[in-house]
CSV table of C-alpha atoms in Angstrom, one decimal:
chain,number,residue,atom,x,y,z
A,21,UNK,CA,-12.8,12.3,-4.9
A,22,UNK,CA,-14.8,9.5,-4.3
A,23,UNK,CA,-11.9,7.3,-4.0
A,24,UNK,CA,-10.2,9.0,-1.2
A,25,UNK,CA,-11.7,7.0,1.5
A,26,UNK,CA,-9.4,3.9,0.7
A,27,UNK,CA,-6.0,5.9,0.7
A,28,UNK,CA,-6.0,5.9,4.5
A,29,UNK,CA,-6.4,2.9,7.0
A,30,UNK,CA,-10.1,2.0,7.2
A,31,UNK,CA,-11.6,2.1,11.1
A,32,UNK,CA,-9.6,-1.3,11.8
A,33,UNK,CA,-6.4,0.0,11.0
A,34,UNK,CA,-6.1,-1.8,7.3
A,35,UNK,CA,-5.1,-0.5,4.2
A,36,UNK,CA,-7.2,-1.0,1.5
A,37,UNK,CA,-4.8,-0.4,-1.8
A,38,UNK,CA,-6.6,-3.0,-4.0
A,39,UNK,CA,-9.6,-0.9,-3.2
A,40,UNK,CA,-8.3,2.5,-4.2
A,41,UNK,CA,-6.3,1.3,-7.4
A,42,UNK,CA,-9.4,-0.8,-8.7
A,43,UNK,CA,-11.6,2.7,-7.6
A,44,UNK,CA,-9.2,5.2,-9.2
A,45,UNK,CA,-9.2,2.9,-12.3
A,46,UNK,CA,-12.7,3.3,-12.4
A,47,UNK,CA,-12.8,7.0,-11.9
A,48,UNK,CA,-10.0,7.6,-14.5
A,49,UNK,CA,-12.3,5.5,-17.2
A,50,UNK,CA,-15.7,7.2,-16.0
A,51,UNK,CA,-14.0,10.6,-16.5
A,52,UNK,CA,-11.2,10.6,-19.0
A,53,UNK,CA,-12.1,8.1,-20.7
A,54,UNK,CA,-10.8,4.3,-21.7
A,55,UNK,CA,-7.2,3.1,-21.1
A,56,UNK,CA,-5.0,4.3,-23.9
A,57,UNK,CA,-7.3,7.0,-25.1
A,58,UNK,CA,-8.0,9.2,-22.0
A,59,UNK,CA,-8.1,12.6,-22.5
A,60,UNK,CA,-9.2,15.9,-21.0
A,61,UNK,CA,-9.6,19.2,-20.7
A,62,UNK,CA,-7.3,20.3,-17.8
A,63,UNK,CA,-4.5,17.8,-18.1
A,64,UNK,CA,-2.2,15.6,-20.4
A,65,UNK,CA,-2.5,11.8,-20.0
A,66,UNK,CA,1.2,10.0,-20.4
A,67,UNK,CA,0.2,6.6,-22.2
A,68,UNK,CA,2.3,3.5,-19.5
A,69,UNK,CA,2.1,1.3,-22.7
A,70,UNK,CA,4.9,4.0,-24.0
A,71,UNK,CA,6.2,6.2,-21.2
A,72,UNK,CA,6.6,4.3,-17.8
A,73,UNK,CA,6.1,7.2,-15.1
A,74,UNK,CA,6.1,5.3,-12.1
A,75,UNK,CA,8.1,2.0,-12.7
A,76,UNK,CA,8.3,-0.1,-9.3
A,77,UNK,CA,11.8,-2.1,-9.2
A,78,UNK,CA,11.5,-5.7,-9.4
A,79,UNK,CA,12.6,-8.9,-10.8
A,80,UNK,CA,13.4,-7.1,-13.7
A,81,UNK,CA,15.5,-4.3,-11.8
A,82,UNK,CA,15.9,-1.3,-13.6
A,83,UNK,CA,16.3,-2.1,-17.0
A,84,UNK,CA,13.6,-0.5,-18.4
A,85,UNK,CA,13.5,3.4,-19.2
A,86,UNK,CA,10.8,5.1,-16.8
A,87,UNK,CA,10.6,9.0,-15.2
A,88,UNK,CA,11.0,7.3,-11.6
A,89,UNK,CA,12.0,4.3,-10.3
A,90,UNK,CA,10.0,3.2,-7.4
A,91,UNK,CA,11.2,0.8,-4.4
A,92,UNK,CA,8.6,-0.2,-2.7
A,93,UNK,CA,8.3,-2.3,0.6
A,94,UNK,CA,9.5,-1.6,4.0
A,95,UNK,CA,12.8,-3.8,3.9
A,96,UNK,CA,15.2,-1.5,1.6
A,97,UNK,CA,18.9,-2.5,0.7
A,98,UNK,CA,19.7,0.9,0.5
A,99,UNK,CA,23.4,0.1,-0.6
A,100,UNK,CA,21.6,-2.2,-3.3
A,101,UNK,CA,19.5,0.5,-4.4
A,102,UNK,CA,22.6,3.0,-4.3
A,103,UNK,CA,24.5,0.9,-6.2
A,104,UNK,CA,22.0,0.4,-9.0
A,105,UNK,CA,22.4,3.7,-10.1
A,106,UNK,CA,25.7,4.6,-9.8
A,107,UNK,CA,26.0,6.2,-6.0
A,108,UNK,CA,27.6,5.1,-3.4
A,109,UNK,CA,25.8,4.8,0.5
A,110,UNK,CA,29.3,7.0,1.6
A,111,UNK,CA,28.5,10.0,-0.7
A,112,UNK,CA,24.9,10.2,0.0
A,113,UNK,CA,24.8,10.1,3.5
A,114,UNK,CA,25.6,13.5,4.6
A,115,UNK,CA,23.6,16.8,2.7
A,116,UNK,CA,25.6,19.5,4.1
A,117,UNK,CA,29.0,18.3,2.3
């Protein structure tokens, strides 16, 4: 697509995710149609005004329903993160158990 060119670093090494959200924004209005009331063809749009899909954990934690819960950053309390959904670091640590 023509917004592929911002989802890796540009020439000087810098992301440009403003860029590629405002781009795919565009895109997704140009060819599905306006916020709300896309629609197509080939897939099914999930409405974020009713069904959060990708809900990035914040001030207000997790608190609201969504698909997936999203940390983002590079600095990760992982126990924090464990611990907000009922796991603990010591039974998650090892796979082959």
């Amino acid at each position: 697509s023509s917004c592929s060119r911002y989802l890796f670093p540009n020439y000087l090494g810098h992301h440009e995710i403003a860029r590629y959200a405002m781009c795919w924004w565009d895109a997704s209005e140009k060819h599905g149609g306006p916020f709300g009331s896309r629609v197509s063809e080939t897939i099914r749009f999930a409405d974020p005004r009713i069904a959060d899909i990708n809900h990035v954990v914040g001030a207000r934690g997790i608190e609201e329903a969504a698909v997936l819960h999203h940390f983002a950053g590079r600095t990760k309390d992982w126990d924090r993160m464990l611990t907000l959904f009922g796991m603990s670091r010591r039974d998650t640590s090892y796979c082959q158990r």
